[in-house]
Coordinates of C-alpha atoms and ligand atoms in Angstrom, one line a residue:
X173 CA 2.6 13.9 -27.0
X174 CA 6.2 15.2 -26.8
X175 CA 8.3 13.5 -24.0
X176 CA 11.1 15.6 -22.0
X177 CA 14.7 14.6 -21.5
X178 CA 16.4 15.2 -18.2
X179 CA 19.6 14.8 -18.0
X180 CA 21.8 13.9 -15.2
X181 CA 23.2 17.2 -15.1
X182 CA 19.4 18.5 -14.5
X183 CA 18.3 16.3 -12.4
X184 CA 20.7 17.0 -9.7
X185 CA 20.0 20.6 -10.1
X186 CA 16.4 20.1 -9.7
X187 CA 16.5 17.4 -6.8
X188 CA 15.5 19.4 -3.2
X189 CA 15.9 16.2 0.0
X190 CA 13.1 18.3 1.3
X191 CA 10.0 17.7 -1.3
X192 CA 11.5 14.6 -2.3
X193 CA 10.8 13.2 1.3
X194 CA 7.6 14.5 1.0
X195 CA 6.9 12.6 -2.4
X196 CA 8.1 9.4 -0.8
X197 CA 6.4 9.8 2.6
X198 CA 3.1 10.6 0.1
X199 CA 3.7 7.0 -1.7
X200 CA 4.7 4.8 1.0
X201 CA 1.1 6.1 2.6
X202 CA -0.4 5.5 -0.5
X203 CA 0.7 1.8 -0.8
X204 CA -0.4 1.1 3.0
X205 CA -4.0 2.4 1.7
X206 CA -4.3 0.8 -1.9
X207 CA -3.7 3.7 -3.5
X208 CA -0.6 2.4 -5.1
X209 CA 0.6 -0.6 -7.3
X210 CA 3.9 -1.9 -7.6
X211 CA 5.2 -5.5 -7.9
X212 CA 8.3 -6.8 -6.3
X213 CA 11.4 -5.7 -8.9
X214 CA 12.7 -8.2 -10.6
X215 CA 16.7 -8.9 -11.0
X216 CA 18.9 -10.3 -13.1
X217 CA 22.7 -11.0 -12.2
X218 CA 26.0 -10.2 -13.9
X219 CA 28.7 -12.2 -12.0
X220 CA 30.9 -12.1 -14.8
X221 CA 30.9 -7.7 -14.1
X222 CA 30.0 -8.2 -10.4
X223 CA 26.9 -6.5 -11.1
X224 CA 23.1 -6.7 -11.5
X225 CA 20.1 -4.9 -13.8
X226 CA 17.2 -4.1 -11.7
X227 CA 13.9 -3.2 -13.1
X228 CA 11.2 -1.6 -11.0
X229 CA 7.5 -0.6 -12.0
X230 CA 5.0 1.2 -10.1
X231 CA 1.4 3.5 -10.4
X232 CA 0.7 6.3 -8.4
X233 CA -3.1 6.1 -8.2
X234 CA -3.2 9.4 -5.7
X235 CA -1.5 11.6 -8.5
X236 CA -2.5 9.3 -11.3
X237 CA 1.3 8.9 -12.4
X238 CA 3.0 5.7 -13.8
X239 CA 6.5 5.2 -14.3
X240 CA 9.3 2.2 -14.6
X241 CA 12.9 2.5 -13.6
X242 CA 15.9 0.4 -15.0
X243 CA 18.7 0.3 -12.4
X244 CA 22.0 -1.3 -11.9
X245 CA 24.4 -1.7 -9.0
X246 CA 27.9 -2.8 -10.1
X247 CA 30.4 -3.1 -7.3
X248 CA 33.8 -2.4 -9.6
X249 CA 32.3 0.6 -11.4
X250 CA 34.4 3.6 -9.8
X251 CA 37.5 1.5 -9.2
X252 CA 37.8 0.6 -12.7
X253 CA 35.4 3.2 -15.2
X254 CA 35.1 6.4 -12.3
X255 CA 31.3 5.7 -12.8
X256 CA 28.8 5.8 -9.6
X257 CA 27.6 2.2 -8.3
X258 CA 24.0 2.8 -9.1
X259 CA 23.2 4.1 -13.0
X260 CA 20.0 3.8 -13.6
X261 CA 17.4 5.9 -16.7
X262 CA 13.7 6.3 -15.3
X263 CA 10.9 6.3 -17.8
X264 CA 7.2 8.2 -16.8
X265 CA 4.6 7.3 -18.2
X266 CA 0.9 8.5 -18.8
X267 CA -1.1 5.9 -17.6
X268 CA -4.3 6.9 -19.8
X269 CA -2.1 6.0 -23.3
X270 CA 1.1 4.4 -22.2
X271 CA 2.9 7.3 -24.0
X272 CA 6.0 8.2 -22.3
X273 CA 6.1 11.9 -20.9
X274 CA 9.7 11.7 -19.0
X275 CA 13.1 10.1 -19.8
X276 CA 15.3 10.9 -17.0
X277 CA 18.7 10.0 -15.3
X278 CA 17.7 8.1 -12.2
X279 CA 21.0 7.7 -10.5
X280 CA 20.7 11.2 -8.5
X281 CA 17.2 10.5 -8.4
X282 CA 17.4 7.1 -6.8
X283 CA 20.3 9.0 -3.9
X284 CA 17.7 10.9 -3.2
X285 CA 14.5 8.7 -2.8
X286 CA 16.7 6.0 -0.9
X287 CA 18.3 8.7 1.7
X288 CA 14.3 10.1 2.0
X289 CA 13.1 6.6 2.4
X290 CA 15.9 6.6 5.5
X291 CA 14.5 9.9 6.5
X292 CA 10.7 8.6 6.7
X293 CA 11.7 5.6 8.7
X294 CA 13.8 7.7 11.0
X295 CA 11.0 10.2 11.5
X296 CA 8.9 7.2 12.1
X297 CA 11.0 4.9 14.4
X298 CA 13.9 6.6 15.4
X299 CA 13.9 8.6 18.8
X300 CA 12.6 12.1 18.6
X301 CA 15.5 13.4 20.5
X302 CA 18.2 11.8 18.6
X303 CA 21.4 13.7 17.9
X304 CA 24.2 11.0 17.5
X305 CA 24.2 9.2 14.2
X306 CA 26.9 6.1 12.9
X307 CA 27.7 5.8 9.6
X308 CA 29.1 2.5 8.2
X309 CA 30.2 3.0 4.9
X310 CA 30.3 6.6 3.4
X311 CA 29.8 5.9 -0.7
X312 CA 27.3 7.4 -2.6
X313 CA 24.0 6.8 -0.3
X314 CA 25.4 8.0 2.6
X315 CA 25.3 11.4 1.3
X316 CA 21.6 11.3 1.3
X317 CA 20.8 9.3 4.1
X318 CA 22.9 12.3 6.2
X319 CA 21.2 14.6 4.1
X320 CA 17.9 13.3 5.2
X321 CA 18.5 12.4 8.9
X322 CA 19.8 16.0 8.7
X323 CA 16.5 17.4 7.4
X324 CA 14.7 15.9 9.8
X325 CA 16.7 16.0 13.2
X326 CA 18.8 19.1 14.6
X327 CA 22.5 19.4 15.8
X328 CA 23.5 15.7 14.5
X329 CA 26.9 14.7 16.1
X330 CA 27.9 12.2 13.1
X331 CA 30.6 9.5 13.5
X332 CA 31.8 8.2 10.2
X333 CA 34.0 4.7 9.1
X334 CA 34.3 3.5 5.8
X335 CA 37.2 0.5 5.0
X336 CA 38.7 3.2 2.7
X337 CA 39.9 6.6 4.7
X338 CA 39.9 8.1 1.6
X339 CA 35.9 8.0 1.9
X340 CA 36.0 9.1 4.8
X341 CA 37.6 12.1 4.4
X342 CA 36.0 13.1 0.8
X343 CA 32.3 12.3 2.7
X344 CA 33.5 14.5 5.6
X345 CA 34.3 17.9 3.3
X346 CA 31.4 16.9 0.7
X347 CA 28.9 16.7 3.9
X348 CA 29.8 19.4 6.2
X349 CA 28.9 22.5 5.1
X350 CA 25.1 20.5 4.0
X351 CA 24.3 19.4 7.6
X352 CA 23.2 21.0 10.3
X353 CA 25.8 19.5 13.0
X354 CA 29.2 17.7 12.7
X355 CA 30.8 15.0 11.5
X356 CA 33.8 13.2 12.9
X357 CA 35.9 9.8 11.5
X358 CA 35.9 7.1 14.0
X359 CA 38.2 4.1 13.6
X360 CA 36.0 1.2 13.6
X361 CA 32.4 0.3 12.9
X362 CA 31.9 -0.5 16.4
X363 CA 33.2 3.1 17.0
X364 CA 30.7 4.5 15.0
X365 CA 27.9 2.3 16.4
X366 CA 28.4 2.1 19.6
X367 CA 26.3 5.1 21.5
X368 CA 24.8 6.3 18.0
X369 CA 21.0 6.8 18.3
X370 CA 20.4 5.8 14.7
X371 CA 22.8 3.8 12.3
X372 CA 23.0 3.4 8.8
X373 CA 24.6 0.9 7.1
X374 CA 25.4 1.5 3.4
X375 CA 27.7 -1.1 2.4
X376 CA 27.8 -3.7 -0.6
X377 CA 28.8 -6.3 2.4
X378 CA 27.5 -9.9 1.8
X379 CA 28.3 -10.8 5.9
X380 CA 27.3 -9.2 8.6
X381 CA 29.3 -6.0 10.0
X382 CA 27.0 -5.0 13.0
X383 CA 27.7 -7.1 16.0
X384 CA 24.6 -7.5 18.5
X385 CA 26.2 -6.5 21.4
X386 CA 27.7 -3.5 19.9
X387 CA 24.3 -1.8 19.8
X388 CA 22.8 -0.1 22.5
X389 CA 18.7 -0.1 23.6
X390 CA 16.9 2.6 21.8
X391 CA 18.5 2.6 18.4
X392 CA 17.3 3.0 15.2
X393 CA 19.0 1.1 12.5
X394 CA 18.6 2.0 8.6
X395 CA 19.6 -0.7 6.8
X396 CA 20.3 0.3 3.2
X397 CA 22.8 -2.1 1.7
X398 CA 21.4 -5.3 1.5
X399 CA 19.0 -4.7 -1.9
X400 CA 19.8 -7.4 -4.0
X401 CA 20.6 -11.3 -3.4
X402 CA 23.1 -11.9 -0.8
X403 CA 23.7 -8.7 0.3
X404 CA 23.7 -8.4 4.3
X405 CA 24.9 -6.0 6.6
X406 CA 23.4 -7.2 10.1
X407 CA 23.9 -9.8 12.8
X408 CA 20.7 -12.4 12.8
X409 CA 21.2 -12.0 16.4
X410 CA 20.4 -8.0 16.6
X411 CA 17.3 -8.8 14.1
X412 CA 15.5 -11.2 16.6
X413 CA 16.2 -8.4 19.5
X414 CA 14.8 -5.8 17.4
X415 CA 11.3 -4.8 16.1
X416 CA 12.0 -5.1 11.9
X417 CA 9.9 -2.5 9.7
X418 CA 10.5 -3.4 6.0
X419 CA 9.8 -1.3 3.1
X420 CA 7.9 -3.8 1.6
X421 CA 7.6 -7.6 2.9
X422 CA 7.9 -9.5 -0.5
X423 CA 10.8 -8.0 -2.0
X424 CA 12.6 -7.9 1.7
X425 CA 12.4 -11.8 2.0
X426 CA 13.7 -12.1 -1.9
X427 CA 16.5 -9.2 -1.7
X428 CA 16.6 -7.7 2.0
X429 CA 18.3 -7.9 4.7
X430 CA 16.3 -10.1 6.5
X431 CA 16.5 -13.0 2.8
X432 CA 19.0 -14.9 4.7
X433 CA 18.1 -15.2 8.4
X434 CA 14.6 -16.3 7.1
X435 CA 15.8 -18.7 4.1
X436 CA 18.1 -19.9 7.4
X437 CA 15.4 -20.5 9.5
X438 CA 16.6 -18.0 11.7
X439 CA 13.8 -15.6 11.7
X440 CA 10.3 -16.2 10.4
X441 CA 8.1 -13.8 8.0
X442 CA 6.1 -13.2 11.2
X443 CA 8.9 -11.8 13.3
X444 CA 9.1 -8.8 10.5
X445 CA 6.4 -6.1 12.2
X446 CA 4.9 -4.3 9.8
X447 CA 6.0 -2.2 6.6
X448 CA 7.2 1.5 6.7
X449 CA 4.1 2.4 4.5
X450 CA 1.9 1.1 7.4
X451 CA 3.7 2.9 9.6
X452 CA 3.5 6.0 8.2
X453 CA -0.6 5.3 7.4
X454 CA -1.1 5.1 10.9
X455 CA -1.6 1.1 10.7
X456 CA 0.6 -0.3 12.8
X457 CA 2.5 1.3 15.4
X458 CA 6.4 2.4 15.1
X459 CA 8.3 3.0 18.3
X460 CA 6.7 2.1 21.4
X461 CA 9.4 2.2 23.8
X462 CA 12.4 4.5 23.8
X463 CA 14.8 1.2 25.1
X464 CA 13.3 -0.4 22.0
X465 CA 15.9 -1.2 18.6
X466 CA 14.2 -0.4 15.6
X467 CA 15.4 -1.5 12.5
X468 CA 14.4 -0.3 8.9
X469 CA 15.7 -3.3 6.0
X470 CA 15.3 -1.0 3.1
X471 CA 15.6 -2.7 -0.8
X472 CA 14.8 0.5 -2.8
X473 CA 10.9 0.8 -4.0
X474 CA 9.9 1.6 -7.5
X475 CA 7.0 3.8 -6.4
X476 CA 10.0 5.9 -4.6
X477 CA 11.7 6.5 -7.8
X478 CA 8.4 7.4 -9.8
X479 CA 7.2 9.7 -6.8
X480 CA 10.7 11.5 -6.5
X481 CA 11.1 11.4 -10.5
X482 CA 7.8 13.1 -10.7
X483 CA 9.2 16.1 -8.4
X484 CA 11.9 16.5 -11.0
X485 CA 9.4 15.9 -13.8
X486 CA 6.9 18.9 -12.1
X487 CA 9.6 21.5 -11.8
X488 CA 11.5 20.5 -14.7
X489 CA 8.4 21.6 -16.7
X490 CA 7.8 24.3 -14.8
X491 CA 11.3 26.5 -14.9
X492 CA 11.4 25.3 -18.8
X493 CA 14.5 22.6 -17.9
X494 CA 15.1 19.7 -20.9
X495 CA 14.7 18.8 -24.0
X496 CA 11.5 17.5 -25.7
X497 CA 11.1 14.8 -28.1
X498 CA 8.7 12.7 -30.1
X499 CA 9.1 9.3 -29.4
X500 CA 5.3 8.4 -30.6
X501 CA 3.4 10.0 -33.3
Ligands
LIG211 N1 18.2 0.0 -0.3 C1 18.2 0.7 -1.3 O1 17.2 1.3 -1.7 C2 19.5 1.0 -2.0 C3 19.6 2.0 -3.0 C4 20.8 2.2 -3.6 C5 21.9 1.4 -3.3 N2 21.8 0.5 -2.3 C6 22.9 -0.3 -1.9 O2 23.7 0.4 -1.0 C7 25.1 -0.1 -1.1 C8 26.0 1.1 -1.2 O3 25.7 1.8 -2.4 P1 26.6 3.1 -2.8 O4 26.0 3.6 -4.0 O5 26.7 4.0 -1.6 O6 28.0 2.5 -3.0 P2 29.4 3.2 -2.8 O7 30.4 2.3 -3.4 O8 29.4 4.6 -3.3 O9 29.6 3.1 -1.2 C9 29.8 2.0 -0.5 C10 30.9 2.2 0.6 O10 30.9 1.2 1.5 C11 32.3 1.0 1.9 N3 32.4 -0.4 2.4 C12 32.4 -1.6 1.8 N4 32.5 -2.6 2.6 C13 32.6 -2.0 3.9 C14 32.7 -2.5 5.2 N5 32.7 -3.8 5.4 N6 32.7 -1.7 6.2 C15 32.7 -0.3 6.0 N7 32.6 0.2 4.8 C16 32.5 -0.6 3.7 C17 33.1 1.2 0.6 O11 34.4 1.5 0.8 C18 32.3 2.4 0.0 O12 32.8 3.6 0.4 C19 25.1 -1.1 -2.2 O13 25.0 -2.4 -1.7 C20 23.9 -0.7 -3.1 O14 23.4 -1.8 -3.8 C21 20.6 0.2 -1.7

């Protein structure tokens, strides 16, 4: 079997928010029904480059698809070498021989599956009629979670802080012409939180930045920047007023943003309501109150990377895109 190389490059080109929400709505479904395998993904920490390797596996039963992703967050990496935060390489696999069919850059890919993650728990929890969206922190996965939110609600009035204004500014040009709506720079977080029908947080912060009492009833919260340990982004205070959806209830207590207020004590497994995949399955409920704060602790799921590298793989094959080699003969 000949395996095809994607490159970065390709990848990007091939990625659509649209069918890659679809892909990851598909598998978070499939893991609420047993139709999917994936242990928690397992870490390993680089103080010494203020970074850490991730490595994530997962099976598709539904589309019979395996795959394993190697990823790496690594704070310093655009300050000092102009690289992204998250490089990561995803590998597919054939599950009926183990032979690889896909080697891929997975850093665009794993934009994309974590803004559609925030997408299906917007769809999910989130308001129906919300227009105004905060956004703390405006790196890398902010572009997709806008992206997302933008595929999914209309006429978004967007209110953006980062620490740096320089973010700011190159998230406002990259973003505006892609959404439908408008974005504006606010001056603080609680600016940007304050009267916002859904947040999202995507900062590397290890303290809370969201106070309780800036956040209104009925918000939706998507919580994307705590994914590795001691990473949090929310006050334990707003977590025990909210109803907490995690994307998956092992790997949240390890690596989410509810680790510390339950190693603390502060909250118990039990107070976390259900998982996203449930959600979406029809198993548990989402929103049952529009006064009710929803929040979503996202830590980044290995069947989202296989189900939104498998889009690539698909059309990559189809329009004739990459490079095939043998690895096994
Ligand atoms: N949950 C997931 O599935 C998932 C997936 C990928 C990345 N992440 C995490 O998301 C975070 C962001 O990743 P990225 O690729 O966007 O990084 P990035 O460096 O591109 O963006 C982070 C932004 O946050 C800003 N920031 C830092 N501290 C802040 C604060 N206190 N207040 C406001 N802004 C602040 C930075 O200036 C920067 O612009 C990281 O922690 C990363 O590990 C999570």
């Amino acid at each position: 079997m000949e395996t095809l190389l994607i490159t970065e490059e390709q990848a990007a080109d091939l990625l659509s928010m649209e069918e890659v929400i679809e892909a990851v709505e598909r598998a978070l479904e499939g893991k609420a029904t047993g139709d999917v395998m994936m242990p928690p993904k397992i870490l390993i920490r680089f103080d010494q480059y203020n970074g850490d390797l991730a490595a994530m596996i997962s099976y598709l039963g539904y589309s019979n698809m395996a795959g394993a992703k190697i990823g790496s967050v690594h704070g310093d990496n655009p300050r000092k070498f102009d690289l992204p935060v998250v490089v990561a390489a995803i590998v597919l696999v054939d599950p009926a021989t183990g032979e690889p069919i896909a080697f891929m850059s997975g850093t665009d890919i794993t934009s994309y599956r974590t803004g559609a993650a925030g997408g299906v728990a917007a769809k999910y929890l989130a308001n129906e009629d919300s227009e105004v969206v905060g956004m703390v922190g405006t790196g890398e996965q902010a572009t997709t979670q806008l992206l997302a939110l933008s595929e999914l609600f209309d006429g978004l009035n967007v209110k953006a802080y980062d620490l740096s204004e320089e973010q700011v500014t190159r998230f406002i040009s990259k973003m505006d012409d892609r959404i439908d709506g408008s974005i504006e720079p606010v001056d603080s977080i609680q600016d940007a939180v304050a009267g916002s029908d859904i947040v999202v947080t995507t900062t590397p912060s290890k303290s809370p930045v969201i106070s309780d009492e800036w956040v209104d009833d009925g918000t939706h919260i998507n919580a994307i920047g705590a994914d590795s340990v001691g990473k949090r982004e929310l006050d334990p205070e707003l977590l025990k007023r909210a109803t907490i959806i995690v994307d998956d209830r092992e790997q949240s207590a390890a690596v989410g943003e509810t680790a510390f207020p339950i190693n603390e004590g502060m909250l118990s497994p039990d107070d976390v309501h259900a998982e996203l995949g449930d959600v979406v399955a029809g198993q548990e409920a989402g929103r049952t109150k529009s006064e009710e704060i929803t929040v979503f602790d996202a830590t980044g799921l290995a069947l989202e990377d296989v189900a939104a590298a498998a889009v690539v793989y698909e059309k990559a094959k189809e329009r004739g895109i990459g490079q095939t080699f043998s690895l096994v003969s």
